[in-house]
Coordinates of C-alpha atoms in Angstrom, one line a residue:
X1 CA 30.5 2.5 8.3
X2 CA 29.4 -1.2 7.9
X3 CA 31.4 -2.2 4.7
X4 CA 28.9 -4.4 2.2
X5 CA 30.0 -8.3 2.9
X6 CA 29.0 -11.1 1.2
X7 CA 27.0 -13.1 3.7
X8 CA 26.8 -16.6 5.1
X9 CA 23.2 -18.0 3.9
X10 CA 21.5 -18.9 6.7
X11 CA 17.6 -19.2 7.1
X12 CA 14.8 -18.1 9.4
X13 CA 14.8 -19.4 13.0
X14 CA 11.6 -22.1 13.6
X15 CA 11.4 -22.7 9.8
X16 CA 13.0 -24.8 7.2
X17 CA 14.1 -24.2 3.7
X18 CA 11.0 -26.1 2.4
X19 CA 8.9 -23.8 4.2
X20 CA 10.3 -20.5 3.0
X21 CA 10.2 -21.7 -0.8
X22 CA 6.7 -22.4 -0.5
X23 CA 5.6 -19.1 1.0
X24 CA 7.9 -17.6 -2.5
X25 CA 5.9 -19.6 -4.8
X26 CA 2.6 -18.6 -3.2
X27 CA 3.7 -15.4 -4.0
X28 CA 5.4 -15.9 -7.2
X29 CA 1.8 -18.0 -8.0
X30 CA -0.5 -14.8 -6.4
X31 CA -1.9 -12.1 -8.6
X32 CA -1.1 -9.9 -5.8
X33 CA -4.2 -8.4 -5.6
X34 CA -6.9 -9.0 -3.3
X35 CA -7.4 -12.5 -3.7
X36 CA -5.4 -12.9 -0.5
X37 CA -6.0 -10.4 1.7
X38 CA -9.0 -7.8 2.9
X39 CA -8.2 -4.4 3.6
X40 CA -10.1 -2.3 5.5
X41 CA -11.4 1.6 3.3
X42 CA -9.5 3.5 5.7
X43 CA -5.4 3.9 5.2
X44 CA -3.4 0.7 6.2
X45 CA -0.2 2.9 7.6
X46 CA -0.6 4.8 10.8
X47 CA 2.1 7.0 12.3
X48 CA 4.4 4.2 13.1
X49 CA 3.5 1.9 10.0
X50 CA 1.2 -0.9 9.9
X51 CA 0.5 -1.8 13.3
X52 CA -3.2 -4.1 14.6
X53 CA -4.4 -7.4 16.1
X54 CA -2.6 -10.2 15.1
X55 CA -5.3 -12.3 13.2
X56 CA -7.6 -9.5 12.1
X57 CA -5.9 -6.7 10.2
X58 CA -2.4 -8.5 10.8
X59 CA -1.9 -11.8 9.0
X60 CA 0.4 -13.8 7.7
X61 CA -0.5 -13.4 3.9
X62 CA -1.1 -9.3 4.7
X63 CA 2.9 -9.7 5.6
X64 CA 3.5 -11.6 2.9
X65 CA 1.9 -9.4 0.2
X66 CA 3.5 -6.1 2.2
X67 CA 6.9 -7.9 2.3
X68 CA 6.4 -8.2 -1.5
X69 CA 5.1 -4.5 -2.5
X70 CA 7.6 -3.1 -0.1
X71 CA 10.5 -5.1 -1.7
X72 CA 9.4 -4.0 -5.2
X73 CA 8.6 0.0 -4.7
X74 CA 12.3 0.0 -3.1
X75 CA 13.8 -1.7 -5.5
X76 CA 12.1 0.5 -8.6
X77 CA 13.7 3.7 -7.0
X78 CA 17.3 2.4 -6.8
X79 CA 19.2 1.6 -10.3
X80 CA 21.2 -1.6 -7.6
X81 CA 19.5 -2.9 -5.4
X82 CA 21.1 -3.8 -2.1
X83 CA 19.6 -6.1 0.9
X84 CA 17.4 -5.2 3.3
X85 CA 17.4 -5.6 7.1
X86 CA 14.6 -7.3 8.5
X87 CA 14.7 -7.0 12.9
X88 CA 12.1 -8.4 15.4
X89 CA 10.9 -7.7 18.5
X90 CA 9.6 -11.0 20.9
X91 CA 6.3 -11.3 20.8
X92 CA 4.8 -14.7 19.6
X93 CA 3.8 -13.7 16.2
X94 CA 6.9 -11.6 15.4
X95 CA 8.4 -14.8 13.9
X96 CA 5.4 -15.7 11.9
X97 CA 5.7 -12.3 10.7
X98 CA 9.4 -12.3 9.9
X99 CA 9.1 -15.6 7.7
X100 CA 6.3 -14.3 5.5
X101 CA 8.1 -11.0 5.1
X102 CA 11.2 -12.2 4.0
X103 CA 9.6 -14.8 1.7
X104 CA 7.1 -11.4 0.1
X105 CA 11.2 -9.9 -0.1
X106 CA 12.8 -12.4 -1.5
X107 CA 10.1 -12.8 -3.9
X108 CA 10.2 -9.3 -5.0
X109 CA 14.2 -10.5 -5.7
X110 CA 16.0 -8.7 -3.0
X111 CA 18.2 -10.2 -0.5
X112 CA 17.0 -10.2 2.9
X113 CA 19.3 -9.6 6.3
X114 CA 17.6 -11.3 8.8
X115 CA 18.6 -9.8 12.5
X116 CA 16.9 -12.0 14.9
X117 CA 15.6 -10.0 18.1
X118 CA 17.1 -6.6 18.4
X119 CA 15.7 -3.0 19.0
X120 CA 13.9 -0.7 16.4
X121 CA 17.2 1.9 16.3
X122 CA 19.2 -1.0 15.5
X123 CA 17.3 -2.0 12.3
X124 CA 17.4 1.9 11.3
X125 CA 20.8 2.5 12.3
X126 CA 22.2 -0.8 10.2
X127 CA 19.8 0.1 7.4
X128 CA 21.7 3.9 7.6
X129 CA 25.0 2.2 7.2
X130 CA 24.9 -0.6 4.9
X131 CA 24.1 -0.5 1.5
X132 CA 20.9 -1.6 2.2
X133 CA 18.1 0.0 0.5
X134 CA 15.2 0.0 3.5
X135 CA 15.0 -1.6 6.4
X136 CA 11.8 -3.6 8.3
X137 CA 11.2 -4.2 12.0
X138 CA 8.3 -6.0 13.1
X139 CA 6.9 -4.6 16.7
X140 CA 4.1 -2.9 18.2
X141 CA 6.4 -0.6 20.3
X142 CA 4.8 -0.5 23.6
X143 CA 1.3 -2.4 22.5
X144 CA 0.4 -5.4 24.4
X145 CA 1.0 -9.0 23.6
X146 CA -1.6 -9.5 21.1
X147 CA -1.0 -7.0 18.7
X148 CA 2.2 -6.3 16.2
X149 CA 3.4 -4.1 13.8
X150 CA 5.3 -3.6 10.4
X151 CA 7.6 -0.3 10.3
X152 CA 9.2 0.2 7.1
X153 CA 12.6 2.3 7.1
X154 CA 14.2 3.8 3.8
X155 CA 18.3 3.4 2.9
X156 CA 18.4 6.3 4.8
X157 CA 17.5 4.7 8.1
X158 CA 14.4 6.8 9.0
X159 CA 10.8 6.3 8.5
X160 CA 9.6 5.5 4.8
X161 CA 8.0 8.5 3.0
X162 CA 4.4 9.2 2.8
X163 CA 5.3 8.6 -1.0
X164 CA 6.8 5.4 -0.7
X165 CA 4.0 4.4 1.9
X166 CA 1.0 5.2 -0.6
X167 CA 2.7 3.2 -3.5
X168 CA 2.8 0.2 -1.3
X169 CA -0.2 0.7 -0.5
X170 CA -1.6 0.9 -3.9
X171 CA 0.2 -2.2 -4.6
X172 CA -1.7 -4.0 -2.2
X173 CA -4.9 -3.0 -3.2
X174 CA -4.3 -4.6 -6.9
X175 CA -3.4 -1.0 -8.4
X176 CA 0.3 -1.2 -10.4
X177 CA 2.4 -4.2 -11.5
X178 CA 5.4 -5.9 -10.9
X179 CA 7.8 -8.6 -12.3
X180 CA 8.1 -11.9 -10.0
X181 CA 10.5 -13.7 -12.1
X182 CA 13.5 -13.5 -9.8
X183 CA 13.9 -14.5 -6.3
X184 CA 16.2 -13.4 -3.7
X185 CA 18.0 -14.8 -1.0
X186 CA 17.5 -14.7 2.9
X187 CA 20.7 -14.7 5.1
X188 CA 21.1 -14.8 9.0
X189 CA 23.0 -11.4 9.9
X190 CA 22.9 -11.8 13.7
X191 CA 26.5 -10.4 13.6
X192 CA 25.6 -7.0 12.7
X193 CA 23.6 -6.3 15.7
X194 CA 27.3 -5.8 17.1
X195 CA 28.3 -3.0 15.1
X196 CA 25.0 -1.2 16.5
X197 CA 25.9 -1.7 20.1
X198 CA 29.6 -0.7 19.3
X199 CA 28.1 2.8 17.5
X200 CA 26.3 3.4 20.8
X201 CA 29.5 3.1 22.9
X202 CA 31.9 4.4 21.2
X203 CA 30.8 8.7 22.6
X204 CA 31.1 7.3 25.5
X205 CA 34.0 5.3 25.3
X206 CA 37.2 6.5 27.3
X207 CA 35.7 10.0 28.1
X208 CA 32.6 8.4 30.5
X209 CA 32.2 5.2 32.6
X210 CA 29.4 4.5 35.0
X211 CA 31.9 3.2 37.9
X212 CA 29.8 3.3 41.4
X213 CA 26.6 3.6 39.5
X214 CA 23.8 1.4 40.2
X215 CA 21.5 1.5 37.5
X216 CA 18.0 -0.5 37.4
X217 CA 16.5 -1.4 33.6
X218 CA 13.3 -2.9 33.4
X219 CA 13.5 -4.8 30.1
X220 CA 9.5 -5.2 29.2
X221 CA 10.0 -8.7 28.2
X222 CA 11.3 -7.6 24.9
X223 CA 13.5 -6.4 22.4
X224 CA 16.5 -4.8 24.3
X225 CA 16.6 -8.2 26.9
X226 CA 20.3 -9.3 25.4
X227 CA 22.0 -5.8 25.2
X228 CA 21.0 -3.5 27.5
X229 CA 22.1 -5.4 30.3
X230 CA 25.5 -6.1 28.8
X231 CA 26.0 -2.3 27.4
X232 CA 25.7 -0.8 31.3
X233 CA 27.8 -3.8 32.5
X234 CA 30.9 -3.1 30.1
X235 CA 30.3 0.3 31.0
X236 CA 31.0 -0.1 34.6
X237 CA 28.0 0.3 36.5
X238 CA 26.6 -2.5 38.6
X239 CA 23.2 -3.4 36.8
X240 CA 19.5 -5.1 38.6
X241 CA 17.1 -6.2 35.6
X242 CA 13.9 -6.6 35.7
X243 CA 11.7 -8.5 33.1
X244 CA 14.7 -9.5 31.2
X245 CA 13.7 -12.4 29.2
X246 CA 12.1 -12.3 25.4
X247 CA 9.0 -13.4 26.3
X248 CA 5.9 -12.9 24.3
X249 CA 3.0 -13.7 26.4
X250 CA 4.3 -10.6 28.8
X251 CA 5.9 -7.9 26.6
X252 CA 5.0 -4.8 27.7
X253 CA 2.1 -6.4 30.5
X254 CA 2.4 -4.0 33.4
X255 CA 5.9 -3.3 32.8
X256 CA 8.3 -1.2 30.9
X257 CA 7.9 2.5 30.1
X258 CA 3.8 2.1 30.1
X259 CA 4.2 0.7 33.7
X260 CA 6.9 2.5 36.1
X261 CA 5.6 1.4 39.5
X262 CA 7.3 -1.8 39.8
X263 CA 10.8 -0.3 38.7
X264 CA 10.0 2.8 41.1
X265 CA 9.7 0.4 44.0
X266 CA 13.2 -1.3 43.1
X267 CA 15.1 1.9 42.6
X268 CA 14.0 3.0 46.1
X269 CA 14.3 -0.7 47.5
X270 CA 17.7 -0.8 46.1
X271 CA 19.2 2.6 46.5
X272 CA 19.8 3.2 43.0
X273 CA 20.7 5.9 41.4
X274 CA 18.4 6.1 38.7
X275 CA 16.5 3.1 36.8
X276 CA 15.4 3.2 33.1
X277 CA 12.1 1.3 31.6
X278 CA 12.2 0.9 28.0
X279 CA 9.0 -0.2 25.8
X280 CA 8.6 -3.3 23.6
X281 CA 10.8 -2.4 20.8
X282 CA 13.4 0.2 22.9
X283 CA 12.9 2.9 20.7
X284 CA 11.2 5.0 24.0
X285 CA 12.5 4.9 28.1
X286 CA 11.4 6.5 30.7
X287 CA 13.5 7.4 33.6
X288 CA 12.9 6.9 37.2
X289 CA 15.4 9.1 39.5
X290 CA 17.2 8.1 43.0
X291 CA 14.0 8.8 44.9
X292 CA 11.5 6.6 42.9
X293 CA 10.2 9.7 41.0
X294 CA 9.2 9.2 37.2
X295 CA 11.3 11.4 34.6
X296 CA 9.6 11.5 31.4
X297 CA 10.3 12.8 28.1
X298 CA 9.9 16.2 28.8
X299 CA 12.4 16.4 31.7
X300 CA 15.1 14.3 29.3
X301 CA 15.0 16.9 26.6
X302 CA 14.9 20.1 29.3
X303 CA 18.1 18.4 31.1
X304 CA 19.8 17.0 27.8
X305 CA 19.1 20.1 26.2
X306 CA 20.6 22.4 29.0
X307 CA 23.8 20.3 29.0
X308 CA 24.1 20.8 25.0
X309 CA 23.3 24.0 25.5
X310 CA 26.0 24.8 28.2
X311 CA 28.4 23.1 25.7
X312 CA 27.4 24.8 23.1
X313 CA 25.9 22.1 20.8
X314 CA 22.4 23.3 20.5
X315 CA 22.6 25.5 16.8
X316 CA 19.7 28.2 18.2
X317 CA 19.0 26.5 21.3
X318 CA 16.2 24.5 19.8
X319 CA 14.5 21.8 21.3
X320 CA 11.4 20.5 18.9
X321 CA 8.9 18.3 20.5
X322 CA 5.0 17.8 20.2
X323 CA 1.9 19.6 21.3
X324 CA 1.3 16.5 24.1
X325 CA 4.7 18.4 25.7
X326 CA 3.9 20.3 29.2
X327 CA 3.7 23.8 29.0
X328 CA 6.1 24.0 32.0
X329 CA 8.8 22.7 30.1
X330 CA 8.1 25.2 27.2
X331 CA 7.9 27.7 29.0
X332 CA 11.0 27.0 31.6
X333 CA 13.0 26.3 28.5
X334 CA 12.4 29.6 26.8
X335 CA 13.4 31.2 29.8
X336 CA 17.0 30.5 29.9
X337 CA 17.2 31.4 26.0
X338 CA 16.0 28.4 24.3
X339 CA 13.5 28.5 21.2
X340 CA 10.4 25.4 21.2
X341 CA 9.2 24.4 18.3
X342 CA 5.6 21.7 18.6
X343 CA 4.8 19.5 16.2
X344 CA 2.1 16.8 15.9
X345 CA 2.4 13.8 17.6
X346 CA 4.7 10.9 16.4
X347 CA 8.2 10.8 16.3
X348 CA 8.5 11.1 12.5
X349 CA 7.0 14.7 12.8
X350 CA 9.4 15.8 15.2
X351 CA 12.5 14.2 12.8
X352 CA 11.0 16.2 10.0
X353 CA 10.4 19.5 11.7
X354 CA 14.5 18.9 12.9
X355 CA 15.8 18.4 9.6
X356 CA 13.5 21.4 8.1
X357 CA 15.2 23.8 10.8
X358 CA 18.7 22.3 11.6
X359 CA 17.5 21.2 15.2
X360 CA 19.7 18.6 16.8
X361 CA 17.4 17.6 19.4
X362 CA 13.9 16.7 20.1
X363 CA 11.5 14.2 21.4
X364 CA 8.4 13.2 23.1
X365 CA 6.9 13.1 26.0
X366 CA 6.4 9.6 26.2
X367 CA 10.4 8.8 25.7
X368 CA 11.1 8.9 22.0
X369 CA 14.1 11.4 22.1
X370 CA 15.8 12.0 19.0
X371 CA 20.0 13.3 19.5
X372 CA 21.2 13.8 15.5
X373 CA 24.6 14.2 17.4
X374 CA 24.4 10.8 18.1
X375 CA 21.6 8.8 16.2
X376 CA 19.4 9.5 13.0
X377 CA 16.0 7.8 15.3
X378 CA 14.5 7.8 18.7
X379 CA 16.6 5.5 20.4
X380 CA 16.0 4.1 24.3
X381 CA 18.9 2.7 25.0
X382 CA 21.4 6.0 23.4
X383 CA 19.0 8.3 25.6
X384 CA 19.7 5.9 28.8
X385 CA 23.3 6.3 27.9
X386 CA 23.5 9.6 27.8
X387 CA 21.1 10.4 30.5
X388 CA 23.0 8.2 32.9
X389 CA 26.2 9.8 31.9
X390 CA 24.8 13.4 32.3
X391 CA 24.1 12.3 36.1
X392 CA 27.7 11.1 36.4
X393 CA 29.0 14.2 34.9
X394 CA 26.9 16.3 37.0
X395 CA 28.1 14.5 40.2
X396 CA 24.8 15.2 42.0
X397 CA 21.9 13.0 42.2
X398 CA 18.9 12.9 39.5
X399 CA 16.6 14.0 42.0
X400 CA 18.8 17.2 42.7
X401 CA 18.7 18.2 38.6
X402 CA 15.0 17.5 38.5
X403 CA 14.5 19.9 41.1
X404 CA 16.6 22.5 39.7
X405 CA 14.4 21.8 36.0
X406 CA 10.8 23.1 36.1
X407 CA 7.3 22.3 37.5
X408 CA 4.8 20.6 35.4
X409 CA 1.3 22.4 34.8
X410 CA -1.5 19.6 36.0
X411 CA -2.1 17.1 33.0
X412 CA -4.3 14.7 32.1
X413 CA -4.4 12.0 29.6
X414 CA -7.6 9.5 29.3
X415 CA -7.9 6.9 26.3
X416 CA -10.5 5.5 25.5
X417 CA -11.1 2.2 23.4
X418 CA -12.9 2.6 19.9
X419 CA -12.5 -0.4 18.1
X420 CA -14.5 1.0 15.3
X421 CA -11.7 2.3 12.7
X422 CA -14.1 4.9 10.6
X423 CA -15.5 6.2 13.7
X424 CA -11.8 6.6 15.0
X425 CA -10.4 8.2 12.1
X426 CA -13.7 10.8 11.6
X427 CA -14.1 11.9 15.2
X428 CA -13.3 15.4 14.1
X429 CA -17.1 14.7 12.7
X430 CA -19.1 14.1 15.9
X431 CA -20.8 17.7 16.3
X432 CA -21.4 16.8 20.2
X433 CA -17.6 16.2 21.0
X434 CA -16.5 19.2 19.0
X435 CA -19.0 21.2 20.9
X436 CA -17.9 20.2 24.4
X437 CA -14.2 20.7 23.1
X438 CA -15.2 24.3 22.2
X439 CA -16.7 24.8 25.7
X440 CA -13.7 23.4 27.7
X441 CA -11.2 26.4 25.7
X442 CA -13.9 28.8 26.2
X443 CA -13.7 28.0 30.0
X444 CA -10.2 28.2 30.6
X445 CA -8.9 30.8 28.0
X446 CA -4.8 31.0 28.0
X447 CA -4.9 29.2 31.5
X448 CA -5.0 26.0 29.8
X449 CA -5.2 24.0 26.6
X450 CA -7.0 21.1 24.9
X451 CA -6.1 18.3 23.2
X452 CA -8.0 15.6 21.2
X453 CA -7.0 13.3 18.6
X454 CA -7.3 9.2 17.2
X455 CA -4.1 7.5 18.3
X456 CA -2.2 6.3 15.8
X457 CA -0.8 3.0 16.8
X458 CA -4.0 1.6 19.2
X459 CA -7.6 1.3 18.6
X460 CA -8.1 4.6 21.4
X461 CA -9.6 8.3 21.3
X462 CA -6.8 10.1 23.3
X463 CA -7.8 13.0 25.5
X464 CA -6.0 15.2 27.1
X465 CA -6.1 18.7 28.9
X466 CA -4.0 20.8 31.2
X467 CA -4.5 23.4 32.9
X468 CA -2.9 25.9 35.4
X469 CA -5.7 24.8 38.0
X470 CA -5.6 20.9 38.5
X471 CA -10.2 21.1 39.6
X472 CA -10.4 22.5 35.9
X473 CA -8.2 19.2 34.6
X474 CA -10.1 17.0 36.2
X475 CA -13.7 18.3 35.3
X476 CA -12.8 18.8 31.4
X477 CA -11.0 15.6 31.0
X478 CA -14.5 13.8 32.4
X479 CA -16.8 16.1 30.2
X480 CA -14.7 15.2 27.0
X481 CA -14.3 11.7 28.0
X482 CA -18.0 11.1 28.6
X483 CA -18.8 12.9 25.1
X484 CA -16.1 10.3 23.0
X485 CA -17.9 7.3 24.9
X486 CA -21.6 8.4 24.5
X487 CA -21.1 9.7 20.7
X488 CA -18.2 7.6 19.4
X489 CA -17.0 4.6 21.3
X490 CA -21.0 3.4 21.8

């Protein structure tokens, strides 16, 4: 545990006191309605919290005003209050963010904890651990440059409650009332980024080293740029990075876990054993083996699973994940014993569907893998870790366990781009699309499966289908895709 210290004040980096004060007394002076901000009719929180383009839905009063409501719902369900930790990924408005956040904090009177850059898990795992009473990181995960996004964490460390999401809400568009007279304070807390790093070593520590292991990260550009490197370092392995600066104008641009080709090419050009592409914030990686072959989420949880299982650490061989996973995991896992349990898609319904049934490990597909034995959130760099030390236990190649996993069934995923947010949200509406979705199950009965749904962290229509026969894949993906852009994107 991370005992409560009284802090050094410090202030936000690329600002001055002056400045802060004056974004608290445009608060303190606000009616914290909707004199500042427009909202748009449809809900502000997605599944990963507020997340949009930077100058549209995303603004600095919108930050301001959430910085405030958030600060105040928290505080009214705790009888003392505590700080709360406030993390950033690097894009260029994450700091613009972070300033009017903190001054919307302090101006609901709570002291702020200001992190600096640092991944997603470590704003939730110092929020878990610290008298804190919610923590915020500012990120759009694995979004490009232009957008960002607000994710609000209880004292608990995981995602904020639907609850405690609709009261800020309501707050922000002029329904409740709150009492502005006090002001908190904002401290740097750069230090405590440490104790995070430390808490992901210390499993591995004196059991495990990664001595002869060459391990390739690509970095994104973002949030994970001044640990990851360091972590595999200490832990013996001999470390290439790619994209390893915070830069802003490049997070996530054909890189990271969206983009494996160019670490592919340096795992093969290197003769590495395995390389690891994290997203913007490092709450998600994606794993490339020894032979340049990807590794998503779905091979992570079958080979983490079978190694907890073998140890027995898997209470009824669960493994939850979503209804995006590949039936050939499902169905490979169930075959040596395990139970599968889908949810929908997002990482906070796979923690809830965990904690409902005692499951102590889940995940997606796209690389947000959830260990309770080791973290209370989807966590990059812990699955890297752990993945990386599973190969060095195993004392064969990554390649060699991937083969010795399961076959995928062919699958297909196509977005595609609605900008309009009521269309997006009421697709379930568009009598055309249902219609072809109904003839694309009819066709392939229990051969294969559809799935359609509004993404809910980018402005897209996500289709996907698989499908024992990969002609069937390809011909029902188009179909669908052609009925979203005719009837809904146009």
């Amino acid at each position: 545990m991370v005992s409560y210290i009284t802090p050094t004040q410090g202030s936000i980096p690329g600002s001055s006191d002056s400045e802060v004060e004056k974004l608290e007394k445009k608060v303190n002076e606000a009616s914290f309605g909707l004199n500042l901000i427009s909202l748009p009719a449809t809900p502000l929180f997605g599944t990963d919290g507020i997340r949009g383009r930077v100058g549209e839905l995303l603004s600095a009063p919108l930050a301001l005003q959430v910085g405030f409501w958030a600060g105040t719902v928290l505080r009214s369900h705790v009888s003392n209050p505590g700080p709360v930790i406030l993390g950033q990924d690097s894009r260029n408005s994450s700091d613009m963010l972070a300033m009017s956040l903190s001054a919307g904090l302090t101006a609901a009177g709570l002291e702020v904890w200001y992190l600096g850059l640092c991944p997603t898990p470590c704003v939730a795992y110092l929020t878990s651990v610290t008298d804190a009473i919610g923590g915020v990181m500012i990120s759009a995960s694995h979004n490009p440059p232009e957008d960002n996004g607000i994710k609000i964490f209880g004292a608990n460390g995981m995602k904020l409650s639907q609850g405690l999401q609709t009261e800020i809400e309501a707050g922000l568009r002029g329904v409740g009332s709150a009492d502005c007279s006090n002001c908190g304070r904002h401290y740097s807390r750069l230090d405590l980024v440490e104790n995070y790093v430390e808490a992901l070593k210390k499993p591995l520590h004196g059991a495990m080293n990664f001595q002869g292991m060459k391990i390739v990260l690509d970095l994104a550009w973002g949030a994970v740029v001044g640990l990851a490197p360091s972590v595999f370092t200490e832990m013996g392995a001999e470390v290439i990075c790619l994209h390893n600066e915070p830069d802003g104008d490049r997070i996530n641009v054909n890189c990271g876990s969206t983009h494996l080709e160019i670490l592919q090419a340096t795992v093969q050009e290197h003769n590495a054993d395995l390389g690891f592409a994290f997203d913007g914030d490092a709450d998600r990686v994606l794993a490339v083996d020894n032979t340049g072959r990807p590794v998503n989420g779905d091979y992570i949880l079958y080979l983490w699973g079978r190694s907890l299982q073998q140890n027995q650490e898997l209470p009824h061989n669960l493994i939850v994940s979503t209804v995006m996973a590949n039936l050939g995991l499902e169905r490979a896992w169930k075959q040596i014993g395990g139970q599968f349990i889908r949810t929908a898609v997002g990482d906070q319904y796979v923690q809830a569907e965990m904690l409902g049934t005692g499951g102590m490990l889940g995940g997606e597909q796209s690389g947000h893998i959830l260990c309770r034995h080791y973290g209370i959130t989807g966590d990059g760099l812990l699955t890297a870790l752990h993945l990386a030390a599973l190969v060095q236990r195993a004392g064969v190649p990554l390649s060699e366990l991937m083969d010795q996993s399961f076959q995928t069934y062919p699958q297909l995923l196509r977005n595609v781009r609605v900008e309009d947010r009521c269309k997006r949200l009421r697709w379930k509406d568009c009598q055309p699309l249902q219609q072809a979705i109904a003839r694309a199950e009819a066709a392939m009965g229990d051969s294969g499966r559809v799935l359609v749904r509004a993404s809910g962290t980018e402005p897209l229509i996500r289709v996907m289908v698989e499908a024992e026969a990969a002609e069937l894949v390809h011909y029902w993906t188009n179909e669908l895709v052609t009925q979203v852009q005719q009837h809904i994107a146009a």
